[in-house]
PDB file of C-alpha atoms in Angstrom:
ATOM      1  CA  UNK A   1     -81.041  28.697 -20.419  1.00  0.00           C
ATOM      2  CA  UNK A   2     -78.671  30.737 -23.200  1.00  0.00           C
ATOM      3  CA  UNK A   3     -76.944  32.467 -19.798  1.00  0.00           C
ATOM      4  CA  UNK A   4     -77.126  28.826 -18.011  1.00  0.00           C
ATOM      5  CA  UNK A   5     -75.211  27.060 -21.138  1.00  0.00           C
ATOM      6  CA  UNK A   6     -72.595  29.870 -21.464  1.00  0.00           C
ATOM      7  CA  UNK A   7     -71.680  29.901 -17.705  1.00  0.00           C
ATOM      8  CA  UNK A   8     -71.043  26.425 -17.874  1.00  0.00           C
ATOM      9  CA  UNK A   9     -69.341  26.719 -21.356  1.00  0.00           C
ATOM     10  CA  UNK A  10     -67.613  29.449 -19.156  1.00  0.00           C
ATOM     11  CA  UNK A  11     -66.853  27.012 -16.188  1.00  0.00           C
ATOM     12  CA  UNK A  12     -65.556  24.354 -18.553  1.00  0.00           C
ATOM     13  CA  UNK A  13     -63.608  26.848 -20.279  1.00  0.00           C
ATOM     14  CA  UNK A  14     -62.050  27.925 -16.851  1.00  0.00           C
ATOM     15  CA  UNK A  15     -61.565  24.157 -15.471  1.00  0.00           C
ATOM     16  CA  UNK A  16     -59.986  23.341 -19.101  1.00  0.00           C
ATOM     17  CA  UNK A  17     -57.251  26.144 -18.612  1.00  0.00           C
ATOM     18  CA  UNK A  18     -56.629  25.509 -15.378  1.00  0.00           C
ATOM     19  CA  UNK A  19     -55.993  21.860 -15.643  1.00  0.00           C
ATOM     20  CA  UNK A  20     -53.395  23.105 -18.869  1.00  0.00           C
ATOM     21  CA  UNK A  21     -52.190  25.583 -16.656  1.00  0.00           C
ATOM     22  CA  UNK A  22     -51.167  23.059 -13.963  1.00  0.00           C
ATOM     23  CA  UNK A  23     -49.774  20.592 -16.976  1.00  0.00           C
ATOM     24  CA  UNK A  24     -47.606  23.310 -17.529  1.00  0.00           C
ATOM     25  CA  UNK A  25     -46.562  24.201 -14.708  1.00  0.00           C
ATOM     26  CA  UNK A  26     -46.256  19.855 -13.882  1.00  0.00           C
ATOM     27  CA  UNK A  27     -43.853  20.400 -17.542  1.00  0.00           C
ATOM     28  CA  UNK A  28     -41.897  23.457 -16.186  1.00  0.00           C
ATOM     29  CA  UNK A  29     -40.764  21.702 -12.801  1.00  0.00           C
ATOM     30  CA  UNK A  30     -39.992  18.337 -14.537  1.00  0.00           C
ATOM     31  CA  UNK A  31     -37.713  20.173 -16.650  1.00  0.00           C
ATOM     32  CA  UNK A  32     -36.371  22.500 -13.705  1.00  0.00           C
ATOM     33  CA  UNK A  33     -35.771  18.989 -12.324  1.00  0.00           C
ATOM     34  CA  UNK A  34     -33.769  17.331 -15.417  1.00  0.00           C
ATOM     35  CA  UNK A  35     -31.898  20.669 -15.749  1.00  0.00           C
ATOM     36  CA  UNK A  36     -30.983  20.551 -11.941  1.00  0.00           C
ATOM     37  CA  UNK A  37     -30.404  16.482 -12.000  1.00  0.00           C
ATOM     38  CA  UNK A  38     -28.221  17.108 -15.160  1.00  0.00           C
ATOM     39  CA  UNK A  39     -25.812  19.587 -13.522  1.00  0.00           C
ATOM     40  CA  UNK A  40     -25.729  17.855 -10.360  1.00  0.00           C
ATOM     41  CA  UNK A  41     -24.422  15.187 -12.574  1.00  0.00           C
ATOM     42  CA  UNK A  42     -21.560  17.165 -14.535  1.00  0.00           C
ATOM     43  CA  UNK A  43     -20.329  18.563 -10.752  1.00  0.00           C
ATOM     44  CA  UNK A  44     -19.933  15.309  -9.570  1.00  0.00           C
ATOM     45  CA  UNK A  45     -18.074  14.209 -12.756  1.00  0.00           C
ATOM     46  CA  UNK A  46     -15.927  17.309 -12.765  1.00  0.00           C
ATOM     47  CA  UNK A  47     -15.044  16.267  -8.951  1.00  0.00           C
ATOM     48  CA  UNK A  48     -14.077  13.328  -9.788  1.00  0.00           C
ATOM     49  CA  UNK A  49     -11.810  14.030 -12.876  1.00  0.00           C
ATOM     50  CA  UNK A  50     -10.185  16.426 -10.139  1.00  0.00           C
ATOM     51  CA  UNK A  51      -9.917  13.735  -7.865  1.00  0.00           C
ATOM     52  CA  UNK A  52      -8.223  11.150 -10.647  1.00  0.00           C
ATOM     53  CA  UNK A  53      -6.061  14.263 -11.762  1.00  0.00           C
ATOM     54  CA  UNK A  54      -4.750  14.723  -8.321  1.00  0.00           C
ATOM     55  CA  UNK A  55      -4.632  10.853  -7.770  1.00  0.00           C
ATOM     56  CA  UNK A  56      -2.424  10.626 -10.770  1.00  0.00           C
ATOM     57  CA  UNK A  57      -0.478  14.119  -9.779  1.00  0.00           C
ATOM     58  CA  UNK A  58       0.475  12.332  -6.048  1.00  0.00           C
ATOM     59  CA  UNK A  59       1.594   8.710  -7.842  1.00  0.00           C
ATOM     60  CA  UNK A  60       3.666  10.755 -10.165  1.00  0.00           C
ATOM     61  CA  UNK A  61       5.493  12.651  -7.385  1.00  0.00           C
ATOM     62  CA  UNK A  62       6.032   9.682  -5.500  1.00  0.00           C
ATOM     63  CA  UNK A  63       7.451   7.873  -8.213  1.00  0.00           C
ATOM     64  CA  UNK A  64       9.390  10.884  -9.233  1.00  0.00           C
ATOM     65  CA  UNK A  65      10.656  11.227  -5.601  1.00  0.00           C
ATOM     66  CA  UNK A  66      11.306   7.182  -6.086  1.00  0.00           C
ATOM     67  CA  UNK A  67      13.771   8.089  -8.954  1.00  0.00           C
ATOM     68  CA  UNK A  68      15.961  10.609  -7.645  1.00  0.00           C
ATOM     69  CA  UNK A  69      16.507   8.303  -4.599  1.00  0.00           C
ATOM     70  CA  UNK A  70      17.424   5.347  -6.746  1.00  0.00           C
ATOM     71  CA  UNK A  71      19.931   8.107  -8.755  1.00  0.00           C
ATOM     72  CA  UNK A  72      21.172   9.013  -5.927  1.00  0.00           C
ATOM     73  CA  UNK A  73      21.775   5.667  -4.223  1.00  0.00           C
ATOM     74  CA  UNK A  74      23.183   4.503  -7.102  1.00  0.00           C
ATOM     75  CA  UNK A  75      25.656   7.692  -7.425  1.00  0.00           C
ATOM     76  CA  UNK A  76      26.845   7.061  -4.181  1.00  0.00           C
ATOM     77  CA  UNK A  77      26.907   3.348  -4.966  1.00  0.00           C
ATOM     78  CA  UNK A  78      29.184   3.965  -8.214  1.00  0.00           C
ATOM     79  CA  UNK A  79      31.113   7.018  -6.092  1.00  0.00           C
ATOM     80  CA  UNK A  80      32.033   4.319  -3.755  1.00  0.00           C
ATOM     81  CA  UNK A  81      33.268   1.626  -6.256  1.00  0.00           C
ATOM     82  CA  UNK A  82      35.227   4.427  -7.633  1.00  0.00           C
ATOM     83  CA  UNK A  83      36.956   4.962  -4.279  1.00  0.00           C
ATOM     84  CA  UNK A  84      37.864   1.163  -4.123  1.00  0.00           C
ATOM     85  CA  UNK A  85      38.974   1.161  -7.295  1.00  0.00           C
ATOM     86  CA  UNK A  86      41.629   4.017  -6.398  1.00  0.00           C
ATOM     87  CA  UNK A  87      42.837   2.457  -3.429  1.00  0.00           C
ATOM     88  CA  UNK A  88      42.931  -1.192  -4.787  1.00  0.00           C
ATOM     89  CA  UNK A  89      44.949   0.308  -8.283  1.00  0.00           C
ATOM     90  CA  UNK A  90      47.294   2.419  -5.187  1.00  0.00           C
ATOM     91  CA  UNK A  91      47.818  -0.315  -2.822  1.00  0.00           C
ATOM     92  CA  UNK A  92      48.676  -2.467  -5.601  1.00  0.00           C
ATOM     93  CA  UNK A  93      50.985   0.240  -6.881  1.00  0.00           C
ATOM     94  CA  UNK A  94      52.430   0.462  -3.749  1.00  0.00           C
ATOM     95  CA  UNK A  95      53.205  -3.326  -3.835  1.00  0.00           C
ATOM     96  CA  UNK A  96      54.557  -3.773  -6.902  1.00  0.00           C
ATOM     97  CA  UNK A  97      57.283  -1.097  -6.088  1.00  0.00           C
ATOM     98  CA  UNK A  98      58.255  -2.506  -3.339  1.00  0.00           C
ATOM     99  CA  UNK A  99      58.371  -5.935  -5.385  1.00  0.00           C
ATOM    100  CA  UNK A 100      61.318  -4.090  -7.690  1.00  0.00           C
ATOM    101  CA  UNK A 101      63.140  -2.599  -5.169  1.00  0.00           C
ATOM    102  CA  UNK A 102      63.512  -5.741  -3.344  1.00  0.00           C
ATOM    103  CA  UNK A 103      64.192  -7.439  -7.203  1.00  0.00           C
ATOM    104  CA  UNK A 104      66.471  -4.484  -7.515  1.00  0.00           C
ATOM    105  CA  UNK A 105      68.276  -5.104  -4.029  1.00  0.00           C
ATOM    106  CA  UNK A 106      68.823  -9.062  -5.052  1.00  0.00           C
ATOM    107  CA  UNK A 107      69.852  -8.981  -8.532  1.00  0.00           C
ATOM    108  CA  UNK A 108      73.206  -7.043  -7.622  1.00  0.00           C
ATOM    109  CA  UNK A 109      75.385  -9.543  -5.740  1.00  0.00           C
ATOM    110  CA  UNK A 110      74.307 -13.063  -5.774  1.00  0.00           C
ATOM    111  CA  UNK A 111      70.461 -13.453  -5.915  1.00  0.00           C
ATOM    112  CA  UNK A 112      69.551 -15.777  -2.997  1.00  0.00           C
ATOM    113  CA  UNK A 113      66.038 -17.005  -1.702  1.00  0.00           C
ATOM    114  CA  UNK A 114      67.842 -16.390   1.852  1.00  0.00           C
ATOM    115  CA  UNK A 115      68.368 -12.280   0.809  1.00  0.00           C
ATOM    116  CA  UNK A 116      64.737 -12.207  -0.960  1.00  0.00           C
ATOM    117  CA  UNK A 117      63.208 -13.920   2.421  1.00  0.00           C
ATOM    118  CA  UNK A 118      64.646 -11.162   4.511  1.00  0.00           C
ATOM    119  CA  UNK A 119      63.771  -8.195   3.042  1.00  0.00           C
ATOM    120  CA  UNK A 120      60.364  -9.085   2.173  1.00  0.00           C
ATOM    121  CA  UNK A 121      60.054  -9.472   6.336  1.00  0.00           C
TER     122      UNK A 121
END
């Protein structure tokens, strides 16, 4: 009966740390789980901070390209202004010269609308 009680004391005993054993091990894999679900979790995030950095790399390009066609339009733009300025302020120069000579021309001998009329043809 002794031997009877202390194998079963024995089987309990066995049963008890195998059922802890197997908690354990239960334990050990839910945390291998968390520890794996966790830094699953922080690659993804890292991805996609990459992918918003490059996002925001791209639009910053493309509105830096944006820029330096909009400086360069308006260069030309200004460039071109410039040019009709010159000819406008040469033409004009050109004009009022030929105003004085004819002034000069008319004022020596008798101005006349007649003399003023043909040399401006």
């Amino acid at each position: 009966m002794i031997k009877e009680e202390a194998r079963l004391r024995y089987q309990e005993e066995e049963e008890h740390l195998k059922e802890l054993r197997a908690a354990h091990k239960r334990e050990q894999q839910l945390a291998k789980e968390e520890k794996d679900y966790i830094k699953h979790h922080k690659l993804e995030n890292v991805e996609r901070i990459k992918r918003m950095a490059e996002y925001k790399k791209r639009q910053t390009l493309i509105k830096l390209k944006r820029d330096e066609e909009r400086t360069a339009h308006l260069l030309a733009k200004r460039e071109e202004l410039l040019k009709e300025r010159r000819e406008a302020a040469r033409t004009a120069k050109i004009r009022k010269d030929e105003i004085n000579t004819i002034l000069e021309r008319t004022r020596g001998g008798g101005s006349s609308l007649k003399k003023v009329l043909e040399l401006v043809d």
